[in-house]
Short mmCIF file of C-alpha atoms in Angstrom, two decimals:
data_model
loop_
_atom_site.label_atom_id
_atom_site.label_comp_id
_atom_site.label_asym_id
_atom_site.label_seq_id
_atom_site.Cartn_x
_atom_site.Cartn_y
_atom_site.Cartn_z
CA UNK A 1 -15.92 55.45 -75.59
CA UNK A 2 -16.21 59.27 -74.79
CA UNK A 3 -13.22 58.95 -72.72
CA UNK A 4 -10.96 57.29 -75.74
CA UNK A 5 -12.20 59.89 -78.01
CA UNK A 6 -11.40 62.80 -75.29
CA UNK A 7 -8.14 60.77 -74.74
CA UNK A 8 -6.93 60.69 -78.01
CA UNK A 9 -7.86 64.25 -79.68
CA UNK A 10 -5.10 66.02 -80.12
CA UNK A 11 -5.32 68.97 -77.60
CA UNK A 12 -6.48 66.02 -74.75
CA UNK A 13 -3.32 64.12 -75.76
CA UNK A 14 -0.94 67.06 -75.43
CA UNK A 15 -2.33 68.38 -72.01
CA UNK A 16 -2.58 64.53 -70.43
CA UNK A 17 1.21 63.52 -71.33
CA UNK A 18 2.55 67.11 -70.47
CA UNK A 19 1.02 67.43 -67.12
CA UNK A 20 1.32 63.72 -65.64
CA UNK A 21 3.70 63.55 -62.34
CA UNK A 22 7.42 61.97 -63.79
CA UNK A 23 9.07 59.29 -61.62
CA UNK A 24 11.95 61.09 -60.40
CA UNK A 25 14.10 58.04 -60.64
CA UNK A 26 13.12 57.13 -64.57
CA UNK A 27 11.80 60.95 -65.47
CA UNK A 28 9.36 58.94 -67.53
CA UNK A 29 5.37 59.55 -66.97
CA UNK A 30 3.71 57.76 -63.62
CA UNK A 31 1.40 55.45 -64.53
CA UNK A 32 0.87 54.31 -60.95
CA UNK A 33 -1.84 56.09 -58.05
CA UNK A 34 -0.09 58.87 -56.30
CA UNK A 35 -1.43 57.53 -53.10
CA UNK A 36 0.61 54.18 -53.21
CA UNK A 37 3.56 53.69 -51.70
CA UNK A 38 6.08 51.03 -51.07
CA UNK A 39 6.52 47.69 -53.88
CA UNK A 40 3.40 47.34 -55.94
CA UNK A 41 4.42 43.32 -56.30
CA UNK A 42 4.60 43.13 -52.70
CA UNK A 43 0.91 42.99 -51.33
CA UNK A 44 0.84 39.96 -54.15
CA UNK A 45 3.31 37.91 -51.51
CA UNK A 46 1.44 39.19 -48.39
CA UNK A 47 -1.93 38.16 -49.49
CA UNK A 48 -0.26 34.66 -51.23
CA UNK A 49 0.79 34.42 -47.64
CA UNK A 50 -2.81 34.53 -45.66
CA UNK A 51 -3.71 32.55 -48.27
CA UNK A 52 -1.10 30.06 -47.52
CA UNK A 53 -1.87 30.04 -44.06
CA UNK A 54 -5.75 29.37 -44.16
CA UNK A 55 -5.40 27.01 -46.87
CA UNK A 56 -3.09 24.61 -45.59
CA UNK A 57 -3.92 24.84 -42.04
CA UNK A 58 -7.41 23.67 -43.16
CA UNK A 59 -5.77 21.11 -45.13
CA UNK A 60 -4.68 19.76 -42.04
CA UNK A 61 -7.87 20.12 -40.16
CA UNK A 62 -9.81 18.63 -42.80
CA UNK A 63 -7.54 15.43 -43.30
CA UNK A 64 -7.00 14.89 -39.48
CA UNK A 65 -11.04 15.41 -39.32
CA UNK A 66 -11.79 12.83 -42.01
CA UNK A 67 -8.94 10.40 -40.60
CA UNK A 68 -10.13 10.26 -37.40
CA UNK A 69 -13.90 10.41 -38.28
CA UNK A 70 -13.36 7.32 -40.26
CA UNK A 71 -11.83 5.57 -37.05
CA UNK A 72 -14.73 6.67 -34.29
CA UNK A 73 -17.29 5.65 -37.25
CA UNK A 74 -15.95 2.19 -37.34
CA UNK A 75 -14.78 1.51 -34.07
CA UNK A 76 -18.74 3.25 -32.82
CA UNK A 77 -20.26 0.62 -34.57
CA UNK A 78 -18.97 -2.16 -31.70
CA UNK A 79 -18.99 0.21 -29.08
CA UNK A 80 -21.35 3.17 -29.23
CA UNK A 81 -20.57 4.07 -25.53
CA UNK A 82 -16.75 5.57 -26.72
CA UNK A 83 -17.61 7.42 -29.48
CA UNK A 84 -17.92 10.96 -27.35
CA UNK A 85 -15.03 9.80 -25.30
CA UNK A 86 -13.35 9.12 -28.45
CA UNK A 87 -14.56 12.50 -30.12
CA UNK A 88 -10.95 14.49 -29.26
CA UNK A 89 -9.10 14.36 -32.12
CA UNK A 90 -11.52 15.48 -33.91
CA UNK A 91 -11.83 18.68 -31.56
CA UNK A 92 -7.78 18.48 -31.75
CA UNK A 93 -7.97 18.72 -35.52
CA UNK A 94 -10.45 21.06 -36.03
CA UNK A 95 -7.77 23.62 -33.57
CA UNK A 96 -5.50 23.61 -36.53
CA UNK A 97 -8.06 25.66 -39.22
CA UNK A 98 -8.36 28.46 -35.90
CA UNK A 99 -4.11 28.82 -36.06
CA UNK A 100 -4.42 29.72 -39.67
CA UNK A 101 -7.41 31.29 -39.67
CA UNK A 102 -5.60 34.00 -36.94
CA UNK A 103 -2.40 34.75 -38.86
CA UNK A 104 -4.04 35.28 -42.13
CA UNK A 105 -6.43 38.22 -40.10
CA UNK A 106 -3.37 39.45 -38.55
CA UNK A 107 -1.24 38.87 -41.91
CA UNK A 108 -4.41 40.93 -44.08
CA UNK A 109 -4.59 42.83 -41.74
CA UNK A 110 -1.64 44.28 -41.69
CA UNK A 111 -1.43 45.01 -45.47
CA UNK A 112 -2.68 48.68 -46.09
CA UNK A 113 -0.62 50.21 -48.84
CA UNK A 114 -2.22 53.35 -48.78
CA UNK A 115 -1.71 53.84 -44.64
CA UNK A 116 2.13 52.76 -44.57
CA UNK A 117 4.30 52.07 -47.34
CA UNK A 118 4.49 48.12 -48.11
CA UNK A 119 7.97 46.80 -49.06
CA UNK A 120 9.10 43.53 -50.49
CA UNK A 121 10.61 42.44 -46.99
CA UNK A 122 6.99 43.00 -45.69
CA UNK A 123 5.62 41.22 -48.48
CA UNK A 124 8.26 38.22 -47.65
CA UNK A 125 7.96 38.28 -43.85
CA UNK A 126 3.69 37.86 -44.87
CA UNK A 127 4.30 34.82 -47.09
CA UNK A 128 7.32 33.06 -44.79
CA UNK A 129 4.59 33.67 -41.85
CA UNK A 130 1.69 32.19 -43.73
CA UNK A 131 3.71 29.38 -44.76
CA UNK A 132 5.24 28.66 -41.51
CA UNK A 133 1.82 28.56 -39.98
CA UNK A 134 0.42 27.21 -42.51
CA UNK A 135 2.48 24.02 -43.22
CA UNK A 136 3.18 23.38 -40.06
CA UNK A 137 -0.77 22.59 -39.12
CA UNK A 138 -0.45 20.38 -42.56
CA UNK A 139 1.79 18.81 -40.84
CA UNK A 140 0.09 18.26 -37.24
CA UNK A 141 -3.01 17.54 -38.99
CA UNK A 142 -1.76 14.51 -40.59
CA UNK A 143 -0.14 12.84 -37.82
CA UNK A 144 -3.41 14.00 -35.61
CA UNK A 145 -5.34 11.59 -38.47
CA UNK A 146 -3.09 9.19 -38.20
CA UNK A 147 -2.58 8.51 -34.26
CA UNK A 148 -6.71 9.55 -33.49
CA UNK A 149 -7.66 6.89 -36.42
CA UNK A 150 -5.48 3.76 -34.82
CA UNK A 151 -5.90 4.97 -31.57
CA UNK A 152 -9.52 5.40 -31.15
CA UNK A 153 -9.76 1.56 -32.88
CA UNK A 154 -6.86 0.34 -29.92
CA UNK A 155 -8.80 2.29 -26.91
CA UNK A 156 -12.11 0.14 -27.88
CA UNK A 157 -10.24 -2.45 -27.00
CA UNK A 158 -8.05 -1.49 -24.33
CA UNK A 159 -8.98 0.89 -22.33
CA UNK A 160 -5.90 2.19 -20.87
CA UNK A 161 -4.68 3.05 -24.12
CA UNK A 162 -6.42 6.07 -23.80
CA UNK A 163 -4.19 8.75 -21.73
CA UNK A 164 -1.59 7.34 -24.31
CA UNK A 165 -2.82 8.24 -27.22
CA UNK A 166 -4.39 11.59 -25.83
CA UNK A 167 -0.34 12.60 -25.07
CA UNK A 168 0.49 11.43 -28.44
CA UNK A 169 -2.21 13.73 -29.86
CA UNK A 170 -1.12 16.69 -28.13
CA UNK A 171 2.56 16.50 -28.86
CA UNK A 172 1.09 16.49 -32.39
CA UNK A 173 -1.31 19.58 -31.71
CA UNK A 174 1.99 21.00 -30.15
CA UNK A 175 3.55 20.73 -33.65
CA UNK A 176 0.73 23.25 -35.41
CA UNK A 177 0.86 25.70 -32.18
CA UNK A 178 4.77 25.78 -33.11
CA UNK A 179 4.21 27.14 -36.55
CA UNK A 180 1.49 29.79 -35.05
CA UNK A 181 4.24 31.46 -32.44
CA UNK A 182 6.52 31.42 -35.27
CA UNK A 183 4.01 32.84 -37.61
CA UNK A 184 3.15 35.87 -35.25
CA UNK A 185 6.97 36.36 -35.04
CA UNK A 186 7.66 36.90 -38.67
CA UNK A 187 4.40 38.95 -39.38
CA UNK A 188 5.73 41.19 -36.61
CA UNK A 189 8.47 42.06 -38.74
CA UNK A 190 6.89 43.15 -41.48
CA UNK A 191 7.21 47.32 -41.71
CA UNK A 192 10.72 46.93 -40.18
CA UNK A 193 12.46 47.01 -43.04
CA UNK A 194 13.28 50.85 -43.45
CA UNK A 195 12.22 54.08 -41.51
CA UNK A 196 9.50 55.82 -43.00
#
């Protein structure tokens, strides 16, 4: 309240909007910290992209988890000897939260305003990067679900399904580990946009 009343006397008012910096682009009054630099949108598409990546790699950890947890549950029932033999894709599935878990610390990471100046081609290379990653363990996680749910019901009843379905489920994994090589790729490119 003190500050408002400072703010707006008429002396305060005078001295405050005569001696703040001018954009030299606009010559109108900086409203922004002198110690930013870059896009101020553009840390909001960096950070929407670690978001991405966590989120929906999770999403895909967490369905291929559940899928898969439903099929060693049932099919452990009639043969309680498999389930630990039949325990990889879960393991396999729970991989894909660990891909985007690493690209959003390397994308937040990598967002520092105040160190380097942050464009909005850093701010897009973060988001593509998150989403690349990010999507593409949505993607591995489902099929993961899919093939560890039927196949862990088809190797309780024949055996020699299983070295099958186990190259099935990494040719899915393979999928997700696309998207994180990818991912480091376009975060790498962020800060490349111009020479500070």
């Amino acid at each position: 309240m003190l500050y408002l009343v400072l703010y707006y006397t008429p002396t305060s008012y005078n001295y405050i909007h005569t001696n703040r910096p001018t954009d030299p682009i606009t010559s109108s009054p900086n409203m922004s910290s002198s110690s930013f630099s870059g896009d101020e949108t553009a840390p909001f598409f960096g950070f929407l992209g670690a978001a991405a990546a966590l989120v929906f790699s999770c999403m895909g950890a967490a369905y291929g988890t559940a899928k898969s947890g439903v099929g060693v549950a049932s099919m452990g029932v009639m043969r309680p000897e498999l389930v630990m033999k039949s325990i990889v894709p879960v393991v396999m599935a729970g991989v894909l939260g660990i891909y985007g878990l690493i690209i959003a610390v390397i994308i937040s990471t990598g967002i520092n305003p105040k160190a380097k100046s942050y464009y909005l081609f850093d701010g897009y290379a973060h988001l593509s990067s998150g989403l690349a990653c990010g999507l593409a363990g949505l993607s591995a996680g489902m099929a993961i679900g899919i093939v560890g749910d039927a196949g862990v019901r088809a190797n309780a009843q024949q055996p020699k399904l299983f070295v099958g379905m186990i190259l099935i489920l990494i040719f899915a994994e393979a999928l997700a580990l696309y998207g994180l090589i990818v991912g480091i790729i376009l975060s790498s490119r962020a800060g490349q946009s111009r020479a500070d």
